XYZ file of C-alpha atoms in Angstrom:
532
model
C -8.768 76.966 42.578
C -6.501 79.507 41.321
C -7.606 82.167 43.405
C -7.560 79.883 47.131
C -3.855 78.933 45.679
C -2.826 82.535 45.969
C -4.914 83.315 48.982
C -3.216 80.700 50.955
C -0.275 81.827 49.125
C -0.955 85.489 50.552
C -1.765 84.170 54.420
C 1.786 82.515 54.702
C 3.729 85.523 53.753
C 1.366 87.116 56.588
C 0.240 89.670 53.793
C -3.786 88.151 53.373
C -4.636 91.740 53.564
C -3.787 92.362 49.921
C -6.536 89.938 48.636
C -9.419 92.011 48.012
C -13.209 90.417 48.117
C -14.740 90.989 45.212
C -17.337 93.292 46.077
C -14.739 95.850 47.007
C -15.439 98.927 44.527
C -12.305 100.782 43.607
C -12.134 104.679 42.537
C -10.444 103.949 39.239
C -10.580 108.261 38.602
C -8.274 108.487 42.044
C -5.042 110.302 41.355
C -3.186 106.903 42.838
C -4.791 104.729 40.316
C -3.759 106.447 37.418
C 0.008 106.442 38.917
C -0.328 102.962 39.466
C -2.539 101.686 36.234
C -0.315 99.212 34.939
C 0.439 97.739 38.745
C -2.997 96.641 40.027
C -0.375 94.627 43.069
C -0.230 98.805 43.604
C -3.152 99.348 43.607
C -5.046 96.457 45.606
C -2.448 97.276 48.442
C -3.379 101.226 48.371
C -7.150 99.875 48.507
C -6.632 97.368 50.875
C -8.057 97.600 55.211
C -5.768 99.575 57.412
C -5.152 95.826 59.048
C -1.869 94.844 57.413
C -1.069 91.734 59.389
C -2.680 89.825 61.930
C -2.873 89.790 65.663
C -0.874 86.617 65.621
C 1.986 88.356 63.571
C 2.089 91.125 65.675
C 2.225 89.185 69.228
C 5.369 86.773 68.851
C 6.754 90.192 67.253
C 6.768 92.115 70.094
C 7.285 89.649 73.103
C 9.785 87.223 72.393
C 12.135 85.592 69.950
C 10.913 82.450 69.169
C 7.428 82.348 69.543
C 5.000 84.568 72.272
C 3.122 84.158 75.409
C -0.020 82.462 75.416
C -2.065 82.312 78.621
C -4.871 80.510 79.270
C -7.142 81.497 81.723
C -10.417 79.544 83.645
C -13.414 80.211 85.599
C -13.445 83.767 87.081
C -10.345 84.718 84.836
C -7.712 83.017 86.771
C -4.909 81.758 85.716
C -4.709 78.267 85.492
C -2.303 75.722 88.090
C 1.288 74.948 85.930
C 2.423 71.191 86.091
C 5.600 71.049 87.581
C 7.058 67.642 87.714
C 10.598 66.468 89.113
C 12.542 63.321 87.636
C 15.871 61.508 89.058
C 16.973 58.004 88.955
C 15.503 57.524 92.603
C 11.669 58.926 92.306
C 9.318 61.339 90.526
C 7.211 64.041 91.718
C 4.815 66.240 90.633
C 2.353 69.360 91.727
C -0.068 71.378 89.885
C 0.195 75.081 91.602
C 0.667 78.704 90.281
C 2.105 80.018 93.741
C 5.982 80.222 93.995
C 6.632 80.133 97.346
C 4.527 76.416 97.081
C 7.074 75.860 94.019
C 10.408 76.920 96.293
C 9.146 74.501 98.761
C 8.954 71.245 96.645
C 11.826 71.765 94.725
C 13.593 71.789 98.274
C 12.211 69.265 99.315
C 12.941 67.086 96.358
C 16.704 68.184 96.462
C 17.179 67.402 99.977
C 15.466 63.671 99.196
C 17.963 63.373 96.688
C 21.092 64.463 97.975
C 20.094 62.212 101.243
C 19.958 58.884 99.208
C 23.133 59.835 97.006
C 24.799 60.379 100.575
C 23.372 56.877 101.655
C 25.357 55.175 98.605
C 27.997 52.834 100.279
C 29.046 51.076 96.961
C 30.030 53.504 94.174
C 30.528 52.720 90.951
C 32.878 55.578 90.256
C 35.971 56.323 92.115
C 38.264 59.687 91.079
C 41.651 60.794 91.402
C 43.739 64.003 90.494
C 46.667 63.034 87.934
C 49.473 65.351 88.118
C 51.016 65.938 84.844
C 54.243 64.073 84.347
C 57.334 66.280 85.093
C 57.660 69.600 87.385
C 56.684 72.674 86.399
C 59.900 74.525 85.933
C 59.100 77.064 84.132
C 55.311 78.828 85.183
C 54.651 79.346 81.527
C 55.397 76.513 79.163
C 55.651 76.864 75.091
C 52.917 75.289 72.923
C 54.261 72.173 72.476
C 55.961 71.513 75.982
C 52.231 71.799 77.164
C 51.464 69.545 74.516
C 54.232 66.766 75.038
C 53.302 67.043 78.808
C 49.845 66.588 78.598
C 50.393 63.318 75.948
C 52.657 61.657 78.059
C 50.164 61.912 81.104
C 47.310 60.927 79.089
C 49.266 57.576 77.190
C 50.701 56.756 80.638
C 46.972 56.902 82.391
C 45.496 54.899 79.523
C 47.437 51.727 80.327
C 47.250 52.077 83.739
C 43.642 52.214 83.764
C 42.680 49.543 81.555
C 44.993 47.127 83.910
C 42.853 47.663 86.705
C 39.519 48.073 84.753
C 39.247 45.781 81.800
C 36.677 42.927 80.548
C 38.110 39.451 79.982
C 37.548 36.137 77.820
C 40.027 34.536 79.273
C 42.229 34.833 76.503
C 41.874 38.835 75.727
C 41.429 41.779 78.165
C 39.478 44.516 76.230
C 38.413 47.952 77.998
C 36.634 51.000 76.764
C 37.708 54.668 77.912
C 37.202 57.923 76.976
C 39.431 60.875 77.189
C 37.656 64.326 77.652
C 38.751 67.562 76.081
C 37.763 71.170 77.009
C 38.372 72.129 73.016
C 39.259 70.635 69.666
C 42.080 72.202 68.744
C 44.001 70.682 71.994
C 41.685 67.207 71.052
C 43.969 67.008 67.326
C 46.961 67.970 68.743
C 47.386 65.725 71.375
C 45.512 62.856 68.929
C 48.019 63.032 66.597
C 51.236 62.807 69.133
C 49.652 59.796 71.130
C 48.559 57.669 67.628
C 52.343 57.828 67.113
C 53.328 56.760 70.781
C 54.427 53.415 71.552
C 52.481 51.068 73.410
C 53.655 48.273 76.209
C 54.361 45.090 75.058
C 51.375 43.233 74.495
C 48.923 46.000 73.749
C 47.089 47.405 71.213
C 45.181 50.950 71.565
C 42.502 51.789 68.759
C 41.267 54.982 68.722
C 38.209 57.157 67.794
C 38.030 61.088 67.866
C 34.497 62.009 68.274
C 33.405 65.943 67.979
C 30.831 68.082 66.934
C 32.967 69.232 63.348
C 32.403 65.993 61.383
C 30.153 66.266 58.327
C 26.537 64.904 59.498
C 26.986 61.077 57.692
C 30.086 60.596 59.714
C 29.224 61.740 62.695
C 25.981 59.878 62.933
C 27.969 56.507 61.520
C 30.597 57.301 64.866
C 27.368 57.845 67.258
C 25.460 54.500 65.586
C 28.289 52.607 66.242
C 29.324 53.858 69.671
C 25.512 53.755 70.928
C 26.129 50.078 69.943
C 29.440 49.127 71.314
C 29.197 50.620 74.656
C 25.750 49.546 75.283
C 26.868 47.262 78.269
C 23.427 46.321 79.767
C 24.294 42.630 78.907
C 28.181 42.887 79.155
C 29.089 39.651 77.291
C 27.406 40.499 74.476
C 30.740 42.805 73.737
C 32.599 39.906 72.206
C 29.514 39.155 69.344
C 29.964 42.484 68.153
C 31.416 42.580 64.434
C 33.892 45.294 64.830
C 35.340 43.926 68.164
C 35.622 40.496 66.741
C 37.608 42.063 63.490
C 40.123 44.262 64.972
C 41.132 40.930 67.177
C 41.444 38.730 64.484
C 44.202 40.939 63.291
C 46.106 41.475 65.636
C 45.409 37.631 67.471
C 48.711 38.028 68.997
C 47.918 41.097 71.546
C 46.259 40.014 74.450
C 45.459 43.621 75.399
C 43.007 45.692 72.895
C 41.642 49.150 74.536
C 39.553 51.009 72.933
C 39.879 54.781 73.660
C 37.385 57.616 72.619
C 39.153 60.852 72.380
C 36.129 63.680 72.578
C 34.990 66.990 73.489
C 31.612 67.360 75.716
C 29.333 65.692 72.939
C 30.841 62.650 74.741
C 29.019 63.991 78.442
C 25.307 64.582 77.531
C 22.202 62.951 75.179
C 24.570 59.147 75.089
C 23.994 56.128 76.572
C 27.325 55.071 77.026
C 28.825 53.237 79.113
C 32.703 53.275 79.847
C 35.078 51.259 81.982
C 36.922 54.683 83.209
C 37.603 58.129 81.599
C 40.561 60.735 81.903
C 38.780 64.538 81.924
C 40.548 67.689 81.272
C 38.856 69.686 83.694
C 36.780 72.616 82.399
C 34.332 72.769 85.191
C 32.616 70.771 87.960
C 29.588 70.337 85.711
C 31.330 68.648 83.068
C 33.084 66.378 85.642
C 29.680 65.350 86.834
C 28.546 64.583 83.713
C 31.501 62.306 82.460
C 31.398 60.481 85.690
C 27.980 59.546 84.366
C 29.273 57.516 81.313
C 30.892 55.494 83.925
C 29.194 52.238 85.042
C 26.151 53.465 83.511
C 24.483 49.922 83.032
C 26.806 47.601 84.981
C 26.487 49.068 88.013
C 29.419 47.371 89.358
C 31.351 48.635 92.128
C 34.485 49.674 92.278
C 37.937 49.534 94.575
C 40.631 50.881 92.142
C 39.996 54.975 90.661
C 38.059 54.880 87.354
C 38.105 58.625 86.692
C 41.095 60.482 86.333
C 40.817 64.017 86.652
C 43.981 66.166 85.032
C 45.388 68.508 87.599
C 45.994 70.979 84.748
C 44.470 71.871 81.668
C 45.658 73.038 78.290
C 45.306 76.686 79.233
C 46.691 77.004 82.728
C 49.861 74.945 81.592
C 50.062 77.183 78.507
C 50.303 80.478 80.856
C 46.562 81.953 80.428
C 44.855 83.746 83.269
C 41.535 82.515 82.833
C 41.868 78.583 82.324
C 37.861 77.299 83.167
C 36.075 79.120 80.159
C 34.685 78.320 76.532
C 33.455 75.863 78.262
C 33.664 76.547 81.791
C 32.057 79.315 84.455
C 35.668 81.077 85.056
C 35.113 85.099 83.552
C 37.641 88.155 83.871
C 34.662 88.809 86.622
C 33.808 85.480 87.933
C 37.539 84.410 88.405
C 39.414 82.127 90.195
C 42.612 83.252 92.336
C 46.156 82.369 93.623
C 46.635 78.295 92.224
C 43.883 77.182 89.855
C 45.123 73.584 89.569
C 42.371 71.013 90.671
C 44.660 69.900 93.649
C 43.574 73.114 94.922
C 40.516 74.244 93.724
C 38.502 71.076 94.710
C 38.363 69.525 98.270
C 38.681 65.686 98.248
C 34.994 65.167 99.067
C 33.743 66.707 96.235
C 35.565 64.727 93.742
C 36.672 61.575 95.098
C 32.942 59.770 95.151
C 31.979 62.055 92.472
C 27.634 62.784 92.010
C 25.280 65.342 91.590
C 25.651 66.804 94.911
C 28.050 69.888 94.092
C 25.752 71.045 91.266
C 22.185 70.846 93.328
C 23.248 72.124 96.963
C 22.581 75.195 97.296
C 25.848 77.290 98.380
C 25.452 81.014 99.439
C 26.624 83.075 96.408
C 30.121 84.740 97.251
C 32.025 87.466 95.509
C 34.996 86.915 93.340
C 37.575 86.228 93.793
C 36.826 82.530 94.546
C 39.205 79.438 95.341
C 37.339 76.697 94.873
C 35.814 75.686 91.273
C 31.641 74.637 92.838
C 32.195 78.111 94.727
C 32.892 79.744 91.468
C 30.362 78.080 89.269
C 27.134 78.278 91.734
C 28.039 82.203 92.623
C 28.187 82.490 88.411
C 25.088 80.643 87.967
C 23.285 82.521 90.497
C 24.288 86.072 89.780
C 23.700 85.702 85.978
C 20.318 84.278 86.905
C 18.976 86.487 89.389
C 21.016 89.058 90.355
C 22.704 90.859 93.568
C 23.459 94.158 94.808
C 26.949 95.496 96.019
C 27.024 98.590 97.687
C 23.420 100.220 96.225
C 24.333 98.906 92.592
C 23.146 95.395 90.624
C 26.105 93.007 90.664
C 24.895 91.541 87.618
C 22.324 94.252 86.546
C 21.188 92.467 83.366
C 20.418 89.430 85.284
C 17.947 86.493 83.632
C 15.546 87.781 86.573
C 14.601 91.108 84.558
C 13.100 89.051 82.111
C 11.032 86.476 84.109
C 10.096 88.702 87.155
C 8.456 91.825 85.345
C 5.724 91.462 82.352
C 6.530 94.489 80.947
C 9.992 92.921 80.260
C 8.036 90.089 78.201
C 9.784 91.276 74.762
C 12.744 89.961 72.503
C 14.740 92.791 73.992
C 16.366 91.248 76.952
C 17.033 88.172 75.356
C 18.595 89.855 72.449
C 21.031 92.099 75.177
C 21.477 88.521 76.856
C 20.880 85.265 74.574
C 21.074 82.095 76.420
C 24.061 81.297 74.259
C 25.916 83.888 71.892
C 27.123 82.688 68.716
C 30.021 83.863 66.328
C 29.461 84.306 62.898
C 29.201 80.743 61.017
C 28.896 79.362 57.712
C 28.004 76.030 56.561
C 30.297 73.854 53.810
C 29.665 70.772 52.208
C 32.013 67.603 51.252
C 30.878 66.737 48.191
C 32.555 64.870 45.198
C 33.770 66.847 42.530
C 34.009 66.160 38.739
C 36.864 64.221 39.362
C 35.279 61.928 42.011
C 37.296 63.161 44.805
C 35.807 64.998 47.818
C 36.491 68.875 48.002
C 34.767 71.676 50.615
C 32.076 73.702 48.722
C 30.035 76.303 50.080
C 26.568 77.997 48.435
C 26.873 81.022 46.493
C 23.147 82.794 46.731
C 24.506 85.824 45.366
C 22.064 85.510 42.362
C 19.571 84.609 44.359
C 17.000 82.480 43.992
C 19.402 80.850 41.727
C 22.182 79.043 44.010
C 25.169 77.539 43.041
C 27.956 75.255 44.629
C 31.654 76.649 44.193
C 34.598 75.350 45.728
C 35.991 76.734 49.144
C 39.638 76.948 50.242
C 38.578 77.903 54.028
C 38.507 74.503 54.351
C 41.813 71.909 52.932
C 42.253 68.167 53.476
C 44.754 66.601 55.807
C 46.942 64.333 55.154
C 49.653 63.854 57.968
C 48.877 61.880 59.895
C 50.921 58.779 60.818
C 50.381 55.711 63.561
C 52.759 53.790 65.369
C 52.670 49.834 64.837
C 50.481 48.919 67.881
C 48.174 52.260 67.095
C 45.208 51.502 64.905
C 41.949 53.963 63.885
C 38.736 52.297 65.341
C 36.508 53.116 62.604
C 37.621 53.141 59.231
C 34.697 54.218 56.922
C 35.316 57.551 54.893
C 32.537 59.509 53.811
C 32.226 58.460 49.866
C 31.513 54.949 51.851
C 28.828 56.610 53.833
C 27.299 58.586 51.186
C 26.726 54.900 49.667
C 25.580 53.320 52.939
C 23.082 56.253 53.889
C 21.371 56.151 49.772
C 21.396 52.374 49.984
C 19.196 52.921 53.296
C 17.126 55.388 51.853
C 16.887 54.438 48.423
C 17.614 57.822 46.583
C 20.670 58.693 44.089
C 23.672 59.011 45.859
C 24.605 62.446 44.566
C 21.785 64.170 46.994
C 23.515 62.780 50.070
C 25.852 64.944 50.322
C 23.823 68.034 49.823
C 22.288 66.926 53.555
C 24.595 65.048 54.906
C 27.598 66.053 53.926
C 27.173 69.181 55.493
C 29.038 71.212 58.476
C 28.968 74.415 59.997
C 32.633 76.248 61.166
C 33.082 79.929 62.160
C 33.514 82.174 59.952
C 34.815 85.888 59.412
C 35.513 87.786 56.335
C 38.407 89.263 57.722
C 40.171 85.916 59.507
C 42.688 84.154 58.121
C 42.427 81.371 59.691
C 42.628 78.070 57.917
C 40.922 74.823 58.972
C 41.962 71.600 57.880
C 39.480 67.982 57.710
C 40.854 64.528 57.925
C 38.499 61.695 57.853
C 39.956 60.210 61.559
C 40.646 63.899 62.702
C 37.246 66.001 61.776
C 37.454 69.810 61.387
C 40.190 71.599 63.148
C 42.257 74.699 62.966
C 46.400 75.249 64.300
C 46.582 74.930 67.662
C 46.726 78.459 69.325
């Protein structure tokens, strides 16, 4: 039993080659095996077949990243029909072929089907409008926190005034859930923390929840449990059973008005079944745009009269100064770049925002060169350039296109995707919030430098927050800190609640040896750095 133990042992590490049968004979007088007498490892590699690894080592090696290419074939050697199958909310479709030109011509044909009945919808349930940020723009370039102050007031004032036309009622309370979209984090905090100390109307209270991707894993699932509950509107009435709605009424019983505002990034856009009454977007791209408006209505279905989705004429960036202002996220490059005004007054035309759908992403638009003054201009010609190509004059446009790697089989190696990953990363490093022999939470991060032995040590790249202040009518929706979820998630589980944190207590921030750049965690706030 020994023996298949360290065989199998041997096969994992791909290295079965060094497991010698035993009726191999070995030259014990060879001038190698008395170097290596007291090593017989040594030895049974030096005596071991030419094959060191296996066929299935050496393919994923050579022609991709993650995983190789694995074809099939049938009778007479040919290769096999590929399912290709089409899904919206209208009808599917599927083919079985292997000829592109038979490919091309469904996938027309489905978009065409699709952007016909979208065109044929007489009763939207989402209606958009640009918001101009409050005050003129005297000055082209504004300081850090004149953007900031600017962009809070437009945001607090836009809250109220869409929860008065877009609300649920009991007859004695109007409730309504929004959410506000940010392009980044940093600009997410900063304006969080100036509209928690705002003062409402009379009348209203405004609970908030700041939902991102740099929360420790047991909070951010406890936000997403509870938000997958709350704005699950298939059966609207059902709102008013819900615990934490029922709570944060009872006390404060004298405010008629309670809205309930999510304050996120794009985690808020894609993989949720939310539903919202309306949303305020700072604009990144039309993509994102698309996507939010899809949070809207979701289950109701209800149509609308008054605008539920209020696109920011400006973001963050463009009222801060910067020449690119649609990027990280967004399409907008030093190359691909937008030109003259890049506010969405004039980079959208009304029809592609005002009954906002699908259509600007999935109609086909010629690709142009940059520059480019409209935003679905910009972001197809990107798309299409980085995907397959152009040429300008004799020379590629975008010569290390996706194309290269899909259109030639010789190019069917980890090379191209390593010159062009899908998505490139920064350096990153992964803490955990974990009590400390004091009982109170502090960052640590793994020290593997005596490896295998690993050790947690306390980290300073990351410090708790503690200013944070809210007005009298301004309340946190969700209160639970992490020590409290740590308890809830080994309750559920039923293991010792000082391995939670080791799993869930974890969270990944960039990192570089030579930044100094601090980031700061509060429970309501999440991970965040000072506001460039």
């Amino acid at each position: 039993m020994l023996e298949d133990l360290e065989s199998t042992a041997l096969a994992m590490q791909g290295s079965e080659s060094l497991q010698l049968d035993d009726d191999v004979e070995l030259d014990n007088n060879s001038l190698l095996s008395t170097w290596f007498e007291k090593n017989p490892k040594y030895q049974k590699l030096l005596h071991a077949p030419i094959l060191v690894s296996t066929i299935d080592h050496l393919i994923p090696a050579t022609e991709s990243l993650r995983g190789g290419y694995h074809q099939c074939m049938v009778a007479d050697n040919q290769q096999p029909p590929i399912v290709c199958a089409w899904f919206d909310e209208f009808l599917t479709q599927s083919i079985f072929t292997h000829n592109h030109d038979d490919f091309i011509r469904q996938h027309k044909n489905f978009v065409d089907k699709r952007i016909n009945k979208l065109a044929e919808d007489n009763a939207p349930t989402r209606k958009a409008k640009i918001v101009p940020i409050i005050k003129p723009m005297i000055e082209p370039i504004l300081s850090k926190q004149t953007a900031l102050d600017l962009l809070t007031l437009t945001i607090h004032k836009t809250i109220f005034s869409a929860h008065t036309n877009h609300h649920q009622s009991n007859g004695k309370y109007d409730i309504s859930f929004g959410v506000v979209r940010f392009a980044n984090i940093n600009p997410l905090v900063a304006v969080t923390q100036a509209l928690i100390k705002h003062n409402n109307h009379d009348d209203c209270c405004v609970h908030y929840c700041v939902y991102h991707s740099q929360f420790t894993l047991a909070k951010r699932s406890m936000i997403e449990e509870k938000l997958d509950r709350l704005v699950n509107r298939k059966q609207p009435n059902t709102i008013w059973q819900q615990s934490e709605i029922i709570e944060t009424i009872k006390r404060q019983p004298n405010s008629k008005n309670h809205i309930f505002v999510v304050l996120a990034t794009s985690v808020c856009e894609v993989g949720r079944d939310h539903d919202y009454d309306w949303a305020i977007a700072e604009p990144s791209s039309m993509r994102s745009l698309i996507q939010l408006a899809g949070r809207l209505q979701r289950h109701r279905k209800q149509p609308v009269n008054d605008e539920n989705l209020f696109i920011l004429d400006k973001n963050y960036k463009m009222l801060k100064g910067n020449r690119i202002v649609y990027e990280k996220p967004g399409f907008e490059s030093q190359k691909y770049h937008l030109d003259g005004n890049k506010s969405i007054t004039h980079t959208l035309k009304t029809e592609q925002y005002q009954h906002i759908n699908s259509i600007p992403s999935i109609q086909l638009i010629r690709p142009s060169q940059p520059p480019y003054d409209n935003l679905v201009a910009l972001e197809q010609s990107a798309y299409w350039y980085k995907l397959v190509g152009d040429w300008q004059k004799g020379q590629p446009f975008e010569p290390n296109n996706a194309k290269i790697w899909w259109n030639q089989k010789v190019t069917w190696t980890g090379e191209v995707q390593r010159q062009q990953p899908f998505r490139l990363s920064s350096p990153e490093k992964t803490f955990i919030l974990a009590p400390n022999s004091q009982g109170n939470l502090t960052w640590l991060i793994r020290d593997d430098s005596n490896y295998p032995y690993i050790k947690l040590i306390e980290s300073q790249h990351i410090l708790n927050y503690n200013e944070i202040k809210f007005s009298k009518d301004n309340f946190s929706w969700f209160n639970t800190d992490e020590k409290t979820r740590y308890q809830q998630i080994a309750e559920r589980l039923g293991v010792e609640v000082e391995k939670i944190p080791n799993i869930y207590g974890e969270v990944t921030v960039p990192y570089h040896k030579n930044s100094n750049k601090q980031y700061y965690y509060h429970p309501f706030l999440g991970i965040f750095s000072e506001l460039e």
